[in-house]
Coordinates of C-alpha atoms in Angstrom, one line a residue:
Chain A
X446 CA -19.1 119.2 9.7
X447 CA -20.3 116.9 12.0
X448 CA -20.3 114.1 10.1
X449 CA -16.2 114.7 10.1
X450 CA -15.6 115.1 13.8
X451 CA -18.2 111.9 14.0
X452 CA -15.7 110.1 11.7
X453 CA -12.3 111.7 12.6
X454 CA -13.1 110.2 16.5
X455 CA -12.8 106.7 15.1
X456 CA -9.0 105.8 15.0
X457 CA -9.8 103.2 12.2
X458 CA -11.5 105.7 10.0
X459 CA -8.1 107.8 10.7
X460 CA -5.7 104.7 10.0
X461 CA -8.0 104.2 6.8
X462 CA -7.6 107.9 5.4
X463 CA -3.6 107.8 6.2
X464 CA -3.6 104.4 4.1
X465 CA -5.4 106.0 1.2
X466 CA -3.1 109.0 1.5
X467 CA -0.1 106.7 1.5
X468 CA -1.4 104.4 -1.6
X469 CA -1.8 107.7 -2.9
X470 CA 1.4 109.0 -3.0
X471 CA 2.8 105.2 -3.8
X472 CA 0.9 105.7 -7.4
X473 CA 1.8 109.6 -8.0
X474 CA 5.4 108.7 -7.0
X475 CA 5.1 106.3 -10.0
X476 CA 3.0 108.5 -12.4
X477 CA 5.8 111.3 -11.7
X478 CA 8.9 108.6 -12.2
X479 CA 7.0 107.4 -15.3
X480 CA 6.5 111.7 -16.5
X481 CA 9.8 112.2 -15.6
X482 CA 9.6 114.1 -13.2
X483 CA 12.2 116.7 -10.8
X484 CA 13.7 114.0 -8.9
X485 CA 13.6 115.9 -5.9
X486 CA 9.5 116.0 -6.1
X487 CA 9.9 112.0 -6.2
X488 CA 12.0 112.0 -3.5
X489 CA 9.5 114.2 -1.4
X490 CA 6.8 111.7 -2.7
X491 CA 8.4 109.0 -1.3
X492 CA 9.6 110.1 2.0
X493 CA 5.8 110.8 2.2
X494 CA 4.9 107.7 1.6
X495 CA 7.4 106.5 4.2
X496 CA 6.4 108.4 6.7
X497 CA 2.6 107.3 6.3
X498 CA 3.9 103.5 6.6
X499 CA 5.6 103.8 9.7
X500 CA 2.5 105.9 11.2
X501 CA 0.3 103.3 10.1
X502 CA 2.4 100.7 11.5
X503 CA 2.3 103.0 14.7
X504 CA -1.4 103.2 14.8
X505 CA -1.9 99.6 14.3
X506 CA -0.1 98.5 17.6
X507 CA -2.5 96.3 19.7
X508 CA -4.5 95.3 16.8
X509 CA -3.6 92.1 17.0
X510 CA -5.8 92.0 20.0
X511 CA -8.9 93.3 18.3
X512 CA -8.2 90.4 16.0
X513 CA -8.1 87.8 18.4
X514 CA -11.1 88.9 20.0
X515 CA -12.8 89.1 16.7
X516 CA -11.7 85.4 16.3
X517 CA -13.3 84.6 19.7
X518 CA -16.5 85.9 18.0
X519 CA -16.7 84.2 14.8
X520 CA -15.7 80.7 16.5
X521 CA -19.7 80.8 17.9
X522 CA -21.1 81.3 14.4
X523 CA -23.8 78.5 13.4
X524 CA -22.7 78.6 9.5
X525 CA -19.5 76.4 9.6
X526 CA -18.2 77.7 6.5
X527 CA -18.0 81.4 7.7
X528 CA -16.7 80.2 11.2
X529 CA -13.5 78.5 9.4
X530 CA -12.9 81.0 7.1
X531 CA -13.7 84.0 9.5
X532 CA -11.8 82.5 12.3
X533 CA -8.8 81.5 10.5
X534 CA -9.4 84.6 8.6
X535 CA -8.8 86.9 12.2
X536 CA -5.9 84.7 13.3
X537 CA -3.9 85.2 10.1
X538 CA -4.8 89.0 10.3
X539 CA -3.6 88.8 14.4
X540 CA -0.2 87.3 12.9
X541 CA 0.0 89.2 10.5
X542 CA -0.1 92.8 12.9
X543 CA 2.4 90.8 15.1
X544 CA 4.4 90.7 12.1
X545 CA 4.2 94.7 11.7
X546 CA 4.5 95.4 14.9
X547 CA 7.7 93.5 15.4
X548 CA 8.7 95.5 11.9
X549 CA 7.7 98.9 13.4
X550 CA 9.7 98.5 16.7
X551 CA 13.1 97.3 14.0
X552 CA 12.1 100.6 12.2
X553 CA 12.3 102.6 15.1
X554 CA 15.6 101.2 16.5
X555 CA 13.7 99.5 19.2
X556 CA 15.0 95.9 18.1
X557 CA 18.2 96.4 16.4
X558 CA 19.7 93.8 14.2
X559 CA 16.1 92.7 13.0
X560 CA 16.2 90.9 9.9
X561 CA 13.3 93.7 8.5
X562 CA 13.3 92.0 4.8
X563 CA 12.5 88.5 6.1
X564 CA 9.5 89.8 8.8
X565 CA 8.3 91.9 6.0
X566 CA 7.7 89.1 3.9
X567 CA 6.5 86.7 7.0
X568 CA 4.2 89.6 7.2
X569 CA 2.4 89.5 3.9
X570 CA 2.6 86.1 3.7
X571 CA -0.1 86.3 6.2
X572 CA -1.7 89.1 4.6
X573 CA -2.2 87.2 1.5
X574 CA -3.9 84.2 3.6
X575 CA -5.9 86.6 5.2
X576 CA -7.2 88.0 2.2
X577 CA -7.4 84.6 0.5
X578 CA -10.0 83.4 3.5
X579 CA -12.0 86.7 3.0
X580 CA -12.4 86.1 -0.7
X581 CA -13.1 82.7 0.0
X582 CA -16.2 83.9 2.5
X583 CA -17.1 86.3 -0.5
X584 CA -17.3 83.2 -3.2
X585 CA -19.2 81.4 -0.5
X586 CA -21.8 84.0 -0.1
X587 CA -21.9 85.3 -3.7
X588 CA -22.4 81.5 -4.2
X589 CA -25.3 80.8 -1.4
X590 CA -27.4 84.3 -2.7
X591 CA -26.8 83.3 -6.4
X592 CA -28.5 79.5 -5.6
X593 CA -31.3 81.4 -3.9
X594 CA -31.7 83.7 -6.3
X595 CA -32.3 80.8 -8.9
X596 CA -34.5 78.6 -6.5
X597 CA -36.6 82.3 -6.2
X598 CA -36.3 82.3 -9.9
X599 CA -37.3 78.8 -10.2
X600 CA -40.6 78.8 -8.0
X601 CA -42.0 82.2 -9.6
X602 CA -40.8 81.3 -13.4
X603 CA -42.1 84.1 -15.3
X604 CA -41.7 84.6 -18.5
X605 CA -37.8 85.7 -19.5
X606 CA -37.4 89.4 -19.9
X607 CA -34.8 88.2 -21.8
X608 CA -35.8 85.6 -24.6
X609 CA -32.1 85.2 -25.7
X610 CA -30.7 83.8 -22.7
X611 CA -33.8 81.3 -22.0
X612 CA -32.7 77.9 -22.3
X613 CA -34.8 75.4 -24.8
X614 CA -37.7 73.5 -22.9
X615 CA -36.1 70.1 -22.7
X616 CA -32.9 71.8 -21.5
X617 CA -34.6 73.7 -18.3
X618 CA -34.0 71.2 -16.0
X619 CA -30.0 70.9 -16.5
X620 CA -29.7 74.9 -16.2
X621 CA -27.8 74.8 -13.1
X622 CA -24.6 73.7 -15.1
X623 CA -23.0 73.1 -18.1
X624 CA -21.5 69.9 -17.3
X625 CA -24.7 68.4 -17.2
X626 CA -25.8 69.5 -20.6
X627 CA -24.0 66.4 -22.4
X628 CA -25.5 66.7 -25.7
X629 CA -25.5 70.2 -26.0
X630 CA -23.2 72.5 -27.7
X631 CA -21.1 75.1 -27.3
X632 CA -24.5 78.2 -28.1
X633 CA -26.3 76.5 -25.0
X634 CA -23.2 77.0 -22.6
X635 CA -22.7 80.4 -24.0
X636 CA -26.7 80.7 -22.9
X637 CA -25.8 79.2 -19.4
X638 CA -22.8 81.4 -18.8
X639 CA -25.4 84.1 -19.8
X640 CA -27.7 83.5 -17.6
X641 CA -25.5 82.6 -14.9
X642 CA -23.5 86.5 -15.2
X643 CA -26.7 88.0 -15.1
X644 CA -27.5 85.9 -12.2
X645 CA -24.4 86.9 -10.7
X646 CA -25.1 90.8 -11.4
X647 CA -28.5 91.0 -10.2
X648 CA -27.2 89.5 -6.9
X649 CA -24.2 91.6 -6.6
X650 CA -26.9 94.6 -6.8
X651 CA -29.3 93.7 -4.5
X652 CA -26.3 93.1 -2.1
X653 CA -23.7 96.4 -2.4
X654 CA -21.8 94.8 0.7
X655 CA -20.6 91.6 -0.6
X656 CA -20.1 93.8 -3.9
X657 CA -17.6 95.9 -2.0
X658 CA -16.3 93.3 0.1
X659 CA -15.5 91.1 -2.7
X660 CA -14.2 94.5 -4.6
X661 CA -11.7 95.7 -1.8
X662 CA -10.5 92.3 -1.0
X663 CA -9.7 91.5 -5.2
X664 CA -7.7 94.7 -5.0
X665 CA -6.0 94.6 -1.8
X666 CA -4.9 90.9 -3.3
X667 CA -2.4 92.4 -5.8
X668 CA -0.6 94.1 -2.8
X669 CA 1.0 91.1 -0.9
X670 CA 1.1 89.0 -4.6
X671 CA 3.3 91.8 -5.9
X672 CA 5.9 92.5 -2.7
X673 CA 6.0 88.7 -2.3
X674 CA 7.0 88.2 -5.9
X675 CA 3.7 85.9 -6.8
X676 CA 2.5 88.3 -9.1
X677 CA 4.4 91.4 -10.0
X678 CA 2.4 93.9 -11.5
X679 CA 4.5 97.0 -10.6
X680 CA 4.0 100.3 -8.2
X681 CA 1.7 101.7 -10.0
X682 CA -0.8 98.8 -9.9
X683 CA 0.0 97.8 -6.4
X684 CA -0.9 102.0 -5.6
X685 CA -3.8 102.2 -7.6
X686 CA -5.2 98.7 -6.1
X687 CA -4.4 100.1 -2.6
X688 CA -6.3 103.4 -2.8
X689 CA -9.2 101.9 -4.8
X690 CA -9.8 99.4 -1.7
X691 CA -8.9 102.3 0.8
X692 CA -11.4 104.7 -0.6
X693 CA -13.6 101.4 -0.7
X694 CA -12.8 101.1 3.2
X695 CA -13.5 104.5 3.6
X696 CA -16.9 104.3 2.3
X697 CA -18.2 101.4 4.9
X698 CA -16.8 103.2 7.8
X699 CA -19.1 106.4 6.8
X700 CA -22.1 104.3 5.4
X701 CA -22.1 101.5 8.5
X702 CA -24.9 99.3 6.5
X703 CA -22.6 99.1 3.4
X704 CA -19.8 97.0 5.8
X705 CA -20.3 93.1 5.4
X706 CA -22.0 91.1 8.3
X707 CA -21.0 89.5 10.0
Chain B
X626 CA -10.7 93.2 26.8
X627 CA -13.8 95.0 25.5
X628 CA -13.3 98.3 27.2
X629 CA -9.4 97.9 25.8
X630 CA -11.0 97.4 22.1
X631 CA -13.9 100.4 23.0
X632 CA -10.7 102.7 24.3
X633 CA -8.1 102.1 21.0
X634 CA -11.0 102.0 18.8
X635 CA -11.6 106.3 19.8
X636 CA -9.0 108.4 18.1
X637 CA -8.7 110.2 21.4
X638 CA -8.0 107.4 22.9
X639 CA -5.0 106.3 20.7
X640 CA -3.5 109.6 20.6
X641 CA -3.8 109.9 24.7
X642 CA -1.6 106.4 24.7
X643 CA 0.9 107.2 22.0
X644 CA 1.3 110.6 24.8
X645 CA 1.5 108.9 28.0
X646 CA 4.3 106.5 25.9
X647 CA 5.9 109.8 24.5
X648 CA 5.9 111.4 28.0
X649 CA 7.0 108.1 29.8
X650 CA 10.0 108.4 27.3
X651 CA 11.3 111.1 28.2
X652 CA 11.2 110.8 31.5
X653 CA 12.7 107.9 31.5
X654 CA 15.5 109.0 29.5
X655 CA 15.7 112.1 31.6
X656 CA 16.5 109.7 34.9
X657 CA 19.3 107.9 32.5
X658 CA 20.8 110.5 31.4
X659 CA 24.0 109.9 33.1
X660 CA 24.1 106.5 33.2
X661 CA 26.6 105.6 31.0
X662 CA 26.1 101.7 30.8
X663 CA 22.2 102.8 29.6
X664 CA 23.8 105.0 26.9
X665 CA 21.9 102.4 24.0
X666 CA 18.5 102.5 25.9
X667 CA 19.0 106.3 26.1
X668 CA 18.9 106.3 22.2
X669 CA 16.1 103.7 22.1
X670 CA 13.9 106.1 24.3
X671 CA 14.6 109.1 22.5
X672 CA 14.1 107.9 19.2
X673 CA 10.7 106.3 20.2
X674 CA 10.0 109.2 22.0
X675 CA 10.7 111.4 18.8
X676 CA 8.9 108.6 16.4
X677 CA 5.4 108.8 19.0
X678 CA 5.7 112.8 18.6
X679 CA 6.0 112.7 14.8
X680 CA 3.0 109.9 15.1
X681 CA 1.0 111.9 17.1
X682 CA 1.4 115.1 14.5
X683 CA -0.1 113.1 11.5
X684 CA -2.7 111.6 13.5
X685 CA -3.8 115.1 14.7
X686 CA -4.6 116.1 11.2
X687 CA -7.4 117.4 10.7
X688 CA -8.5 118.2 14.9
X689 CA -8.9 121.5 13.7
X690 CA -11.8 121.5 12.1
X691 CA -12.8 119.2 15.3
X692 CA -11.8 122.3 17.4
X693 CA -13.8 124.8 15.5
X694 CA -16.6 122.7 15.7
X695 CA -16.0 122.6 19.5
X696 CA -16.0 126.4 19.6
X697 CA -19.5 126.9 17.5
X698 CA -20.9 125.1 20.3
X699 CA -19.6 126.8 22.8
X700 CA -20.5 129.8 21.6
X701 CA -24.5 128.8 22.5
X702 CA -23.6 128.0 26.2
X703 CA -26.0 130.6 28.4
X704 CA -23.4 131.4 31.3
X705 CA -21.2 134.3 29.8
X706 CA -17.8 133.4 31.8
X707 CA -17.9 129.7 30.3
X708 CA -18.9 130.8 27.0
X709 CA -15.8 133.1 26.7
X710 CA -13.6 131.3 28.4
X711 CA -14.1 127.5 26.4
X712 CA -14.8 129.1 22.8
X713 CA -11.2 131.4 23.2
X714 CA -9.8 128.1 24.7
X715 CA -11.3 125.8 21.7
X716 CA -10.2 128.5 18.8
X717 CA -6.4 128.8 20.5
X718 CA -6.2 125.1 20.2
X719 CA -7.8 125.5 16.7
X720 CA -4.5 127.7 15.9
X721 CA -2.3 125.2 17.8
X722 CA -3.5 122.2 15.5
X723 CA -3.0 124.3 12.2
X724 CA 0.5 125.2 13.3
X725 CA 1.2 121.9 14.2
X726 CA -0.2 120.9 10.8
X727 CA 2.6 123.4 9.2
X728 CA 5.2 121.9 11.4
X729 CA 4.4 118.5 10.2
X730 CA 4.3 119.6 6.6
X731 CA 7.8 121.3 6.9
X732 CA 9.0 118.1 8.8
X733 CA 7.7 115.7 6.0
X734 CA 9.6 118.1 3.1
X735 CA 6.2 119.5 1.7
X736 CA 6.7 122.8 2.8
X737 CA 10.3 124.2 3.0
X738 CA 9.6 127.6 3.2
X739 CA 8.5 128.1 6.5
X740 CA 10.7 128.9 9.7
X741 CA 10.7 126.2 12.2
X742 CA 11.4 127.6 15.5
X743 CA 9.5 130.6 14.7
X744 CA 6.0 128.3 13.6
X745 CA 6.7 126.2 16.9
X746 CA 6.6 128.7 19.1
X747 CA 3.3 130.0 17.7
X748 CA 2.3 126.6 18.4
X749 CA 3.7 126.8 22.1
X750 CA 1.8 130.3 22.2
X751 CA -1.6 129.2 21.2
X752 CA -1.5 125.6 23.5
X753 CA -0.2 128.7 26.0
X754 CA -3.4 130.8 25.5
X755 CA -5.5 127.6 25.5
X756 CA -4.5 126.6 28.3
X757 CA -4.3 129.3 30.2
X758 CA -8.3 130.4 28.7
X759 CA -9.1 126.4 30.5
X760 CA -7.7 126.9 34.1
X761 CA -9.4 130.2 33.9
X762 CA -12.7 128.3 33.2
X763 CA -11.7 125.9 36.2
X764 CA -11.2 128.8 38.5
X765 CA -14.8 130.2 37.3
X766 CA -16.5 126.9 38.1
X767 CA -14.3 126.1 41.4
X768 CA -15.8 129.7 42.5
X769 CA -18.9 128.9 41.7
X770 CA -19.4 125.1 43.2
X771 CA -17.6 127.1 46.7
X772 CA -20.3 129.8 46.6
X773 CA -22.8 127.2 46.3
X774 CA -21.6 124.8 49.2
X775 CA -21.0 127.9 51.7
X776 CA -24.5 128.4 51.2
X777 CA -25.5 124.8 52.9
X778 CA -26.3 124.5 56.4
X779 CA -24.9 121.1 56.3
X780 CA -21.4 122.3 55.2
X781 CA -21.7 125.5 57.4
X782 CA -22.2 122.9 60.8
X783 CA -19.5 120.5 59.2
X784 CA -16.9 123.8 59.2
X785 CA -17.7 124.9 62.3
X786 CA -17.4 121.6 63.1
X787 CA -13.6 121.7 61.7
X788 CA -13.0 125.4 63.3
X789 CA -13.9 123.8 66.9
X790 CA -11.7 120.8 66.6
X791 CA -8.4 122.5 66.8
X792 CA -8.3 126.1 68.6
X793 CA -4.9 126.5 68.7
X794 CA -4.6 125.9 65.0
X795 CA -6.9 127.8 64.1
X796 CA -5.3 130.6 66.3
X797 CA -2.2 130.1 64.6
X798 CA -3.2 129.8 61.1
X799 CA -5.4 132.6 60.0
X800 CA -8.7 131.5 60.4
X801 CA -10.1 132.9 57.2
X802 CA -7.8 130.9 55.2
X803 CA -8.4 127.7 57.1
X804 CA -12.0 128.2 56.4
X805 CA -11.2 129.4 52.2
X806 CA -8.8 125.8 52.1
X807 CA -11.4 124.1 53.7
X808 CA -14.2 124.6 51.4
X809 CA -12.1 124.4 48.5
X810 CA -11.1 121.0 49.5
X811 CA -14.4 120.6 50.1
X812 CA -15.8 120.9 46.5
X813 CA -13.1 119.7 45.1
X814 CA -13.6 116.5 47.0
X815 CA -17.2 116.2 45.8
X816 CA -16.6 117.4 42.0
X817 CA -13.6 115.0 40.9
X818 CA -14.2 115.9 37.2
X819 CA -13.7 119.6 38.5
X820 CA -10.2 118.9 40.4
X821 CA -8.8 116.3 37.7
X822 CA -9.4 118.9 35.1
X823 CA -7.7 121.3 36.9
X824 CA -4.5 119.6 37.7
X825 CA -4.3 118.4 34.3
X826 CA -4.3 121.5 33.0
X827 CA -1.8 122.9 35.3
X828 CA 0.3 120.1 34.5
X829 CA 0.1 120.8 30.8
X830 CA 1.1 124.5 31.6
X831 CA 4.9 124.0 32.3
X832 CA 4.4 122.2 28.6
X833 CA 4.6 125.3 26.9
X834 CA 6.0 127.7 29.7
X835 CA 9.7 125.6 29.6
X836 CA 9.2 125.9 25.2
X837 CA 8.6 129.7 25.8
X838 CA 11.1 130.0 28.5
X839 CA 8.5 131.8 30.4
X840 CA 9.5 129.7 33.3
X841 CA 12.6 127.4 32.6
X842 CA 12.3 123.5 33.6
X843 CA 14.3 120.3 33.2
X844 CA 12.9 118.0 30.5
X845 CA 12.2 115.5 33.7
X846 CA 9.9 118.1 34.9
X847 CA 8.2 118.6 31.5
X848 CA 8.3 114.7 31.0
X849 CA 6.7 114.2 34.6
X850 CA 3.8 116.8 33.6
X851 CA 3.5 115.6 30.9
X852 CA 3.1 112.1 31.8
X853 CA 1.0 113.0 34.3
X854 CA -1.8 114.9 32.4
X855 CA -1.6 112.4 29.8
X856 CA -2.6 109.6 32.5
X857 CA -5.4 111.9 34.1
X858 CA -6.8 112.2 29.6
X859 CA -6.5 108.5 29.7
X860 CA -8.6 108.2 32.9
X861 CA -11.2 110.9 32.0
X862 CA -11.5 108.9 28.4
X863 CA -12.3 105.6 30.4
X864 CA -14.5 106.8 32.8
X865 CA -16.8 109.5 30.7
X866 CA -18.2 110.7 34.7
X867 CA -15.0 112.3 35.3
X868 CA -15.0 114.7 32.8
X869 CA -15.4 118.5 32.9
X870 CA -19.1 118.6 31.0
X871 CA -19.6 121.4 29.4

């Protein structure tokens, strides 16, 4: 019980719950189109759904100001690859709630004659660069811990616990890539790619942050891909991919350690 | 900019804004009423006004439980008076939230059974009781901090003080009330928490009193309370010393 009213207070664990409720509907909506269901049901569905959007859109007014201010921040990091993509990350995300708040106010009659289809799309235009600079952070990271996961590797060398995916001796010092295996054929890349996805796993579990970081972002992706034509993949997808990073969302509000630093 | 971030970031917080703007609304459309050049911002304010109130609903999903929670703790408090008074106040507000959780189904389409009018003014009822159950609980402690500060020989030279400096007013007026007002202001003066509380509160009562027609007002009156407690929530939010504790 307490742990509720702790997370209720937050207004960004609220905003986070209405999303998931609203991606929720967006993919039952489809499952009950697809079942064919009572149209009036869909129609509820959707009205639902509708109503979450504009509350959300409600909620998020002044957000671009948190995301300007979380720009300010990342401008003083020391690692200059994080400061560009974190920076440019928080002004495409400050644009983008600009975006939705000039949508909200043409949804509530506030700014009539507003052209809703082209700020929608200016919208998750900057969504999608948003999310394309946080995935680009995530690859950076993933790809930092993976090199010192192999240097770690590399200085205590003990034998493989996996005799299969250990390279021949005169091949251990190319291991770090495939290109520079020249002579080799196609079973030593399949051993490097081996090693390398194990590699990749063992880091991703010492690290459940940049796992779900990377894991919300690659779903939220499908969202702006989809409503600005990239990508279609259809409702169902786009609802699915929307809860799946909600519920992800969820999850680092309630488990603070689990959220990505910085 | 930080305490801006710290404020929005509380749900409290957000939901006291999206009040004040809701309030604001309809007093502003209340004063424009009549205006017939203003007739498009009329329809601009209400329908904001009418969008923040159907914002507000969802958001308070779930503030029961939060007001149940409230009342188990409540229920521990050692002074008798305060421990009836906040836990009936906390589980009428309970009721107020789940009826306002009906409403908000019913206006969404996910309940269409239920009766409107009748659920709202259960709603207006329990805020009523809730209400009422807090300014009863300001009354208690007003009573109490007066009983205290008549006890101090500093305040009892400081009145006589008062009583000396105009005779013939005190003549006039009787003197027993002069002395009652006195103190009152007195206490309230050095327990802000204690008199913001209570005219929030009473401006929040002629909420539900013009819903129940208990006591008819104009919707500029309600708007003005309303905008006016909201304000006071906003200011007790920022500055945590000015609020009622327990």
């Amino acid at each position: 019980m307490d742990s509720w009213v702790r997370f209720n207070a937050q207004s960004q664990a609220k905003e986070k719950v209405i999303r998931a409720a609203q991606y929720a509907c967006t993919l039952l909506g489809y499952t009950l189109q697809k079942g064919g269901a009572a149209a009036q049901l869909h129609k509820i569905i959707c009205q639902l759904e509708a109503h979450m959007s504009l509350t959300r859109k409600l909620l998020r007014l002044g957000n671009s100001v948190e995301a300007l201010e979380a720009a300010k921040r990342a401008i003083h990091l020391s690692d200059s690859m994080l400061r560009l993509c974190l920076t440019i990350g928080h002004l495409n995300r400050a644009m983008y709630f600009a975006c939705d708040n000039i949508l909200w106010a043409g949804k509530t009659g506030l700014i009539s004659n507003l052209d809703q289809h082209k700020w929608s799309q200016r919208s998750f235009r900057y969504y999608l660069f948003t999310l394309i600079l946080n995935l680009t952070r995530d690859v950076y990271e993933l790809n930092l811990l993976m090199e010192c996961e192999a240097r770690n590797r590399a200085t205590k060398s003990p034998p493989s616990p996996y005799p299969s995916t250990a390279l021949p001796a005169d091949h251990q010092t190319y291991s770090s890539s495939p290109a520079a295996l020249p002579t080799v054929g196609l079973p030593v890349i399949s051993v490097w790619l081996r090693r390398q996805f194990h590699l990749l796993v063992t880091v991703l579990y010492s690290n459940p942050p940049l796992l779900l970081d990377l894991l919300k972002n690659s779903c939220d992706i499908f969202i702006p891909l989809d409503r600005l034509g990239i990508y279609p993949t259809g409702t169902g997808f786009v609802g699915a991919c929307g809860l799946a990073s909600s519920v992800l969302s969820i999850l680092t509000i309630i488990h603070p350690w689990l959220k990505l630093k910085p | 900019m930080d305490a801006v971030i710290q404020f929005t970031s509380q749900s409290q917080g957000r939901d006291r804004i999206f009040r004040t703007t809701q309030y604001a609304c309809a007093l502003a459309a209340y004063f424009l009423r009549n205006t017939s050049k203003r007739k498009d911002l009329v329809a601009k304010l209400k329908s904001l006004e009418v969008n923040m109130s159907a914002g507000r609903k969802l958001f308070r999903l779930g503030n029961t439980v939060n007001s149940i929670e409230a009342a188990r703790r409540t229920m521990q408090l050692s002074d008798r008076a305060l421990c009836l008074c906040l836990t009936a106040a906390n589980i009428n507000r309970a009721l107020y939230f789940f009826c306002d959780n009906l409403l908000w189904a019913r206006s969404v389409g996910l309940i269409r059974t239920i009766d409107k009018e009748h659920w709202s003014l259960n709603a207006s009822r329990f805020y009523f009781l809730s209400l009422v159950m807090n300014l009863t609980r300001d009354v208690y402690v007003v009573s109490q901090l007066m009983l205290h500060i008549a006890r101090d020989k500093h305040f009892r030279q400081k009145m006589a003080q008062h009583l000396n400096e105009s005779p013939e007013i005190a003549e006039a007026v009787i003197p027993q009330m002069d002395a009652f007002l006195f103190l009152l202001l007195e206490s309230l003066k050095t327990h802000p928490a204690v008199a913001l509380d209570m005219v929030k509160n009473v401006c929040d009562l002629f909420i539900p009193l013009d819903r129940l027609g208990i006591h008819q007002s104009n919707a500029g009156v309600v708007g003005f309370c309303g905008l006016i407690s909201s304000l006071i929530g906003i200011v007790t939010l920022a500055q945590p010393k000015l609020r009622m504790k327990p």
